[in-house]
């Protein structure tokens, strides 16, 4: 299977640096991915997280698009329960008009945050119940169909921005299959239902005009370095950093790396490390072999790589080393 390689940039921010630094790094990451031959970069909507700077995906995409040339850019994704479908159609319709052929839109059902922050977004608590209807409404705003009501998206109408359903369970797989849309599984942090969800999607796929065949993208973590030994050492730091980040949530101060190491083998620590189940680790040749083997095993049309290295320079190096032949 010919596998497309994309990148998920979570816009990681250090607690002791301005958010603007993290956003500047996003431009450098996209430029590095463009040079390396990646098909596109995805940005995820998260809220109330001091270590993630990608909350306003459309604004970030506009900035990165203005500083790159050809690489595709998309939201991976917009958490649709947080928004009016009309507003999202206008935002991504505008992006599509400004950067034709480069914009994609992934849609998720989760709020991407905690309950208190969800209330601050001024959305009803049952908003996710309307997700299938909202997807259809958004698709209609972006379509070339004749207006069916007095409300239309300008810009937006006629842009046909490609939609992808995101998920980590059978719900998203089933919805994507029934709507004839591409499906993206978040196995970079929720690996458990990967195979059953992909199988359900492919087995129940209803062909659509835009997508006559099913299309699956799969999240995968990558830790690449110049040598196997350096990659193994880097991966140990990645694991400590991941435990530190997750177990520091809700605390007044971040755990130290030493404190996080002490929690690695606790039930909470092991659960967090389980998120890294699908991770390629090694030098360029090794990670490329692991990536291709994983894509072939699960039948992925596209791998969405998450470069988990703790520092910006190490992420750029991992990006450079881990492209498949394109």
Tab-separated table of C-alpha atoms in Angstrom:
chain	number	residue	atom	x	y	z
A	1	UNK	CA	0.000	0.000	0.000
A	2	UNK	CA	1.252	3.469	-0.883
A	3	UNK	CA	1.172	5.363	2.379
A	4	UNK	CA	0.909	9.130	2.713
A	5	UNK	CA	2.879	10.645	5.587
A	6	UNK	CA	1.498	13.627	7.512
A	7	UNK	CA	2.347	15.267	10.788
A	8	UNK	CA	0.292	16.273	13.829
A	9	UNK	CA	1.707	19.371	15.499
A	10	UNK	CA	0.325	19.926	18.999
A	11	UNK	CA	2.144	23.268	19.212
A	12	UNK	CA	3.927	22.262	22.435
A	13	UNK	CA	4.684	25.176	24.725
A	14	UNK	CA	7.109	25.315	27.613
A	15	UNK	CA	5.647	26.757	30.814
A	16	UNK	CA	8.572	29.165	31.139
A	17	UNK	CA	8.387	30.644	27.620
A	18	UNK	CA	5.894	32.906	25.820
A	19	UNK	CA	3.198	31.219	23.755
A	20	UNK	CA	4.492	33.214	20.807
A	21	UNK	CA	7.660	31.120	20.874
A	22	UNK	CA	5.641	27.918	20.490
A	23	UNK	CA	3.666	29.434	17.606
A	24	UNK	CA	6.903	30.446	15.895
A	25	UNK	CA	8.074	26.869	16.264
A	26	UNK	CA	4.934	25.744	14.407
A	27	UNK	CA	6.112	27.647	11.351
A	28	UNK	CA	9.554	26.044	11.536
A	29	UNK	CA	8.008	22.582	11.963
A	30	UNK	CA	5.769	23.050	8.917
A	31	UNK	CA	8.673	24.331	6.853
A	32	UNK	CA	10.753	21.304	7.891
A	33	UNK	CA	7.874	18.961	7.025
A	34	UNK	CA	7.466	20.667	3.645
A	35	UNK	CA	11.169	20.181	2.863
A	36	UNK	CA	11.010	16.546	3.992
A	37	UNK	CA	8.083	15.685	1.725
A	38	UNK	CA	5.225	15.352	4.202
A	39	UNK	CA	1.780	15.640	2.607
A	40	UNK	CA	0.242	17.897	5.284
A	41	UNK	CA	0.378	19.147	8.855
A	42	UNK	CA	-2.601	18.817	11.194
A	43	UNK	CA	-3.319	21.007	14.247
A	44	UNK	CA	-5.505	19.930	17.168
A	45	UNK	CA	-7.968	22.058	19.103
A	46	UNK	CA	-7.310	21.921	22.856
A	47	UNK	CA	-8.362	24.416	25.515
A	48	UNK	CA	-7.112	25.404	28.962
A	49	UNK	CA	-3.822	23.532	28.535
A	50	UNK	CA	-0.749	25.664	29.284
A	51	UNK	CA	1.528	23.328	27.315
A	52	UNK	CA	-0.507	23.337	24.056
A	53	UNK	CA	-0.801	26.495	21.928
A	54	UNK	CA	-3.094	25.298	19.110
A	55	UNK	CA	-6.506	26.213	20.566
A	56	UNK	CA	-7.500	28.481	17.631
A	57	UNK	CA	-6.733	26.125	14.752
A	58	UNK	CA	-7.986	28.343	11.931
A	59	UNK	CA	-5.844	31.291	13.042
A	60	UNK	CA	-2.773	29.089	13.398
A	61	UNK	CA	-3.345	27.521	9.967
A	62	UNK	CA	-3.610	30.971	8.380
A	63	UNK	CA	-0.298	32.006	9.912
A	64	UNK	CA	1.525	28.821	8.895
A	65	UNK	CA	0.031	28.855	5.394
A	66	UNK	CA	1.351	32.379	4.848
A	67	UNK	CA	4.834	31.152	5.734
A	68	UNK	CA	4.905	27.947	3.662
A	69	UNK	CA	4.469	27.235	-0.034
A	70	UNK	CA	2.843	23.914	-0.897
A	71	UNK	CA	2.253	21.700	2.124
A	72	UNK	CA	-1.336	20.904	3.057
A	73	UNK	CA	-2.647	22.227	6.370
A	74	UNK	CA	-5.627	21.065	8.346
A	75	UNK	CA	-7.412	20.982	11.659
A	76	UNK	CA	-6.981	17.583	13.230
A	77	UNK	CA	-9.266	18.564	14.440
A	78	UNK	CA	-11.933	21.091	15.148
A	79	UNK	CA	-14.038	19.883	18.067
A	80	UNK	CA	-17.367	20.640	16.448
A	81	UNK	CA	-19.512	20.599	19.635
A	82	UNK	CA	-17.611	23.729	20.665
A	83	UNK	CA	-18.709	25.708	17.604
A	84	UNK	CA	-21.489	26.706	15.290
A	85	UNK	CA	-21.145	24.817	11.969
A	86	UNK	CA	-21.720	28.115	10.141
A	87	UNK	CA	-18.764	29.795	11.854
A	88	UNK	CA	-16.469	26.866	11.063
A	89	UNK	CA	-17.654	26.897	7.431
A	90	UNK	CA	-16.824	30.607	7.203
A	91	UNK	CA	-13.406	30.200	8.813
A	92	UNK	CA	-12.263	27.242	6.743
A	93	UNK	CA	-13.989	28.537	3.643
A	94	UNK	CA	-11.923	31.689	3.994
A	95	UNK	CA	-8.747	29.628	4.423
A	96	UNK	CA	-9.626	27.626	1.311
A	97	UNK	CA	-10.152	30.803	-0.710
A	98	UNK	CA	-6.851	32.239	0.503
A	99	UNK	CA	-4.884	28.991	0.015
A	100	UNK	CA	-6.669	26.902	-2.645
A	101	UNK	CA	-6.084	23.166	-2.512
A	102	UNK	CA	-4.137	23.257	0.745
A	103	UNK	CA	-6.816	23.166	3.455
A	104	UNK	CA	-8.357	20.121	5.169
A	105	UNK	CA	-10.838	19.920	8.032
A	106	UNK	CA	-10.920	17.100	10.568
A	107	UNK	CA	-13.919	16.989	12.900
A	108	UNK	CA	-14.088	15.566	16.409
A	109	UNK	CA	-16.987	14.954	18.785
A	110	UNK	CA	-15.151	15.457	22.097
A	111	UNK	CA	-14.897	18.959	23.599
A	112	UNK	CA	-11.099	18.795	23.772
A	113	UNK	CA	-11.071	20.051	27.338
A	114	UNK	CA	-12.519	19.663	30.834
A	115	UNK	CA	-16.119	20.281	31.849
A	116	UNK	CA	-15.503	23.663	33.456
A	117	UNK	CA	-13.768	24.973	30.340
A	118	UNK	CA	-16.528	23.544	28.150
A	119	UNK	CA	-19.018	25.628	30.110
A	120	UNK	CA	-16.795	28.671	29.578
A	121	UNK	CA	-17.099	28.070	25.826
A	122	UNK	CA	-20.839	28.779	26.271
A	123	UNK	CA	-21.953	25.552	24.625
A	124	UNK	CA	-24.734	23.316	25.957
A	125	UNK	CA	-23.495	20.218	27.766
A	126	UNK	CA	-25.351	17.930	25.334
A	127	UNK	CA	-23.846	19.582	22.241
A	128	UNK	CA	-21.997	16.398	21.277
A	129	UNK	CA	-25.357	14.656	20.784
A	130	UNK	CA	-25.850	16.810	17.679
A	131	UNK	CA	-22.485	15.898	16.161
A	132	UNK	CA	-23.793	13.857	13.173
A	133	UNK	CA	-26.329	16.581	12.315
A	134	UNK	CA	-23.694	19.299	12.709
A	135	UNK	CA	-21.328	17.473	10.346
A	136	UNK	CA	-24.037	17.351	7.683
A	137	UNK	CA	-24.903	21.013	8.236
A	138	UNK	CA	-21.248	22.011	7.906
A	139	UNK	CA	-20.849	19.936	4.741
A	140	UNK	CA	-23.887	21.666	3.234
A	141	UNK	CA	-22.452	25.119	3.953
A	142	UNK	CA	-19.225	24.143	2.156
A	143	UNK	CA	-20.922	22.483	-0.797
A	144	UNK	CA	-21.803	23.795	-4.241
A	145	UNK	CA	-25.479	22.862	-3.891
A	146	UNK	CA	-28.079	25.536	-4.434
A	147	UNK	CA	-28.969	27.237	-1.144
A	148	UNK	CA	-31.699	25.419	0.716
A	149	UNK	CA	-32.290	28.171	3.244
A	150	UNK	CA	-31.667	31.847	3.787
A	151	UNK	CA	-28.404	31.049	5.615
A	152	UNK	CA	-25.193	30.417	3.696
A	153	UNK	CA	-21.476	30.612	4.384
A	154	UNK	CA	-19.648	33.429	2.604
A	155	UNK	CA	-16.818	32.626	2.144
A	156	UNK	CA	-17.320	28.893	2.339
A	157	UNK	CA	-20.014	27.921	-0.141
A	158	UNK	CA	-18.538	26.030	-3.064
A	159	UNK	CA	-15.095	25.538	-1.513
A	160	UNK	CA	-15.772	21.846	-0.869
A	161	UNK	CA	-13.172	21.778	1.923
A	162	UNK	CA	-12.369	18.055	2.426
A	163	UNK	CA	-13.802	16.676	5.679
A	164	UNK	CA	-12.414	13.859	7.832
A	165	UNK	CA	-14.064	12.291	10.882
A	166	UNK	CA	-11.738	11.850	13.854
A	167	UNK	CA	-12.226	9.235	16.510
A	168	UNK	CA	-10.867	6.757	19.016
A	169	UNK	CA	-13.910	4.466	19.198
A	170	UNK	CA	-16.506	2.739	17.041
A	171	UNK	CA	-18.762	5.818	17.090
A	172	UNK	CA	-16.522	7.857	14.800
A	173	UNK	CA	-15.758	4.829	12.645
A	174	UNK	CA	-19.448	4.131	12.126
A	175	UNK	CA	-20.322	7.756	11.383
A	176	UNK	CA	-17.489	8.135	8.871
A	177	UNK	CA	-18.521	4.899	7.168
A	178	UNK	CA	-22.177	5.892	6.893
A	179	UNK	CA	-21.358	9.364	5.553
A	180	UNK	CA	-18.744	8.119	3.095
A	181	UNK	CA	-15.984	10.254	4.612
A	182	UNK	CA	-12.325	9.565	5.450
A	183	UNK	CA	-11.669	8.345	8.994
A	184	UNK	CA	-8.722	9.185	11.245
A	185	UNK	CA	-8.004	7.107	14.357
A	186	UNK	CA	-6.156	8.668	17.291
A	187	UNK	CA	-3.913	5.674	18.008
A	188	UNK	CA	-1.070	7.984	19.025
A	189	UNK	CA	-2.763	8.342	22.436
A	190	UNK	CA	-5.759	5.938	22.427
A	191	UNK	CA	-4.518	2.693	20.854
A	192	UNK	CA	-6.922	0.125	22.312
A	193	UNK	CA	-9.781	0.145	19.772
A	194	UNK	CA	-7.631	0.754	16.696
A	195	UNK	CA	-8.106	-2.511	14.840
A	196	UNK	CA	-11.775	-2.989	15.643
A	197	UNK	CA	-12.593	0.596	14.617
A	198	UNK	CA	-10.698	0.387	11.323
A	199	UNK	CA	-12.267	-2.980	10.507
A	200	UNK	CA	-15.748	-1.656	11.268
A	201	UNK	CA	-15.155	1.398	9.107
A	202	UNK	CA	-13.933	-0.581	6.111
A	203	UNK	CA	-16.570	-3.326	6.441
A	204	UNK	CA	-19.463	-0.854	6.656
A	205	UNK	CA	-18.254	1.853	4.299
A	206	UNK	CA	-20.897	3.473	2.107
A	207	UNK	CA	-19.284	4.930	-1.002
A	208	UNK	CA	-19.847	8.628	-1.663
A	209	UNK	CA	-19.282	10.693	-4.779
A	210	UNK	CA	-16.284	12.448	-3.273
A	211	UNK	CA	-14.864	9.268	-1.714
A	212	UNK	CA	-15.762	6.097	-3.612
A	213	UNK	CA	-13.271	4.121	-1.506
A	214	UNK	CA	-12.657	4.164	2.263
A	215	UNK	CA	-9.668	6.187	3.434
A	216	UNK	CA	-7.983	5.598	6.794
A	217	UNK	CA	-5.370	7.716	8.534
A	218	UNK	CA	-3.713	6.485	11.707
A	219	UNK	CA	-1.834	8.358	14.429
A	220	UNK	CA	1.638	7.092	15.343
A	221	UNK	CA	4.321	8.416	17.665
A	222	UNK	CA	7.869	8.686	16.325
A	223	UNK	CA	11.162	9.169	18.146
A	224	UNK	CA	13.945	9.333	15.566
A	225	UNK	CA	17.599	10.236	16.063
A	226	UNK	CA	20.876	9.829	14.182
A	227	UNK	CA	21.700	6.515	15.901
A	228	UNK	CA	19.700	3.726	17.536
A	229	UNK	CA	21.340	4.430	20.875
A	230	UNK	CA	20.530	8.127	20.751
A	231	UNK	CA	16.915	7.329	19.847
A	232	UNK	CA	16.583	4.861	22.738
A	233	UNK	CA	17.944	7.455	25.159
A	234	UNK	CA	15.619	10.095	23.727
A	235	UNK	CA	12.637	7.756	24.114
A	236	UNK	CA	13.349	7.349	27.829
A	237	UNK	CA	13.216	11.125	28.181
A	238	UNK	CA	9.986	11.196	26.173
A	239	UNK	CA	8.363	8.755	28.599
A	240	UNK	CA	9.405	10.795	31.628
A	241	UNK	CA	8.170	13.979	29.957
A	242	UNK	CA	4.808	12.383	29.116
A	243	UNK	CA	4.229	11.183	32.686
A	244	UNK	CA	5.321	14.554	34.040
A	245	UNK	CA	2.955	16.450	31.761
A	246	UNK	CA	-0.124	14.344	32.472
A	247	UNK	CA	0.349	13.950	36.212
A	248	UNK	CA	1.044	17.664	36.664
A	249	UNK	CA	-2.448	18.609	35.494
A	250	UNK	CA	-4.386	20.345	38.217
A	251	UNK	CA	-1.272	21.052	40.280
A	252	UNK	CA	-0.022	24.528	41.116
A	253	UNK	CA	3.480	23.616	39.932
A	254	UNK	CA	4.812	21.082	37.461
A	255	UNK	CA	6.318	17.889	38.777
A	256	UNK	CA	10.079	17.749	38.439
A	257	UNK	CA	11.580	15.148	36.121
A	258	UNK	CA	12.875	13.295	39.187
A	259	UNK	CA	9.383	13.176	40.700
A	260	UNK	CA	7.936	11.966	37.410
A	261	UNK	CA	10.518	9.170	37.198
A	262	UNK	CA	9.420	7.946	40.617
A	263	UNK	CA	5.839	7.654	39.299
A	264	UNK	CA	6.654	5.766	36.101
A	265	UNK	CA	5.785	2.328	37.485
A	266	UNK	CA	2.645	3.361	39.360
A	267	UNK	CA	-0.770	2.428	37.900
A	268	UNK	CA	-1.271	6.018	36.742
A	269	UNK	CA	2.181	6.130	35.186
A	270	UNK	CA	1.730	2.817	33.400
A	271	UNK	CA	-1.623	3.942	32.014
A	272	UNK	CA	-0.023	7.073	30.567
A	273	UNK	CA	2.857	5.098	29.077
A	274	UNK	CA	0.311	2.763	27.489
A	275	UNK	CA	-0.660	5.663	25.243
A	276	UNK	CA	2.739	5.269	23.570
A	277	UNK	CA	1.998	1.697	22.448
A	278	UNK	CA	2.336	2.597	18.775
A	279	UNK	CA	5.711	4.342	18.683
A	280	UNK	CA	8.527	3.995	16.170
A	281	UNK	CA	11.941	4.392	17.809
A	282	UNK	CA	15.334	4.313	16.123
A	283	UNK	CA	17.526	5.801	13.429
A	284	UNK	CA	16.146	6.838	10.039
A	285	UNK	CA	16.143	3.349	8.536
A	286	UNK	CA	14.648	1.725	11.624
A	287	UNK	CA	11.780	4.161	12.101
A	288	UNK	CA	10.919	4.089	8.409
A	289	UNK	CA	10.726	0.286	8.509
A	290	UNK	CA	8.567	0.374	11.655
A	291	UNK	CA	6.269	3.001	10.148
A	292	UNK	CA	5.744	1.044	6.941
A	293	UNK	CA	5.170	-2.206	8.827
A	294	UNK	CA	2.555	-0.535	11.030
A	295	UNK	CA	0.810	1.059	8.049
A	296	UNK	CA	0.710	-2.267	6.227
A	297	UNK	CA	-0.539	-4.143	9.291
A	298	UNK	CA	-3.512	-1.873	9.963
A	299	UNK	CA	-4.204	-0.933	6.350
A	300	UNK	CA	-3.485	2.789	6.721
A	301	UNK	CA	-3.675	5.055	3.690
A	302	UNK	CA	-2.015	7.789	5.736
A	303	UNK	CA	0.194	7.872	8.808
A	304	UNK	CA	-0.174	10.964	10.973
A	305	UNK	CA	3.086	11.210	12.867
A	306	UNK	CA	3.470	12.791	16.282
A	307	UNK	CA	7.092	13.635	17.009
A	308	UNK	CA	7.296	13.376	20.760
A	309	UNK	CA	10.832	14.646	21.357
A	310	UNK	CA	10.953	17.066	24.319
A	311	UNK	CA	12.874	19.903	22.639
A	312	UNK	CA	12.149	21.824	19.459
A	313	UNK	CA	15.535	21.011	17.915
A	314	UNK	CA	15.054	17.286	18.560
A	315	UNK	CA	11.589	17.405	16.996
A	316	UNK	CA	12.974	18.999	13.849
A	317	UNK	CA	15.626	16.289	13.632
A	318	UNK	CA	13.024	13.554	14.119
A	319	UNK	CA	10.884	15.063	11.356
A	320	UNK	CA	13.826	15.112	8.966
A	321	UNK	CA	14.733	11.488	9.630
A	322	UNK	CA	11.334	9.828	9.530
A	323	UNK	CA	9.719	10.349	6.137
A	324	UNK	CA	8.743	7.380	4.012
A	325	UNK	CA	9.679	7.349	0.354
A	326	UNK	CA	7.319	9.705	-1.491
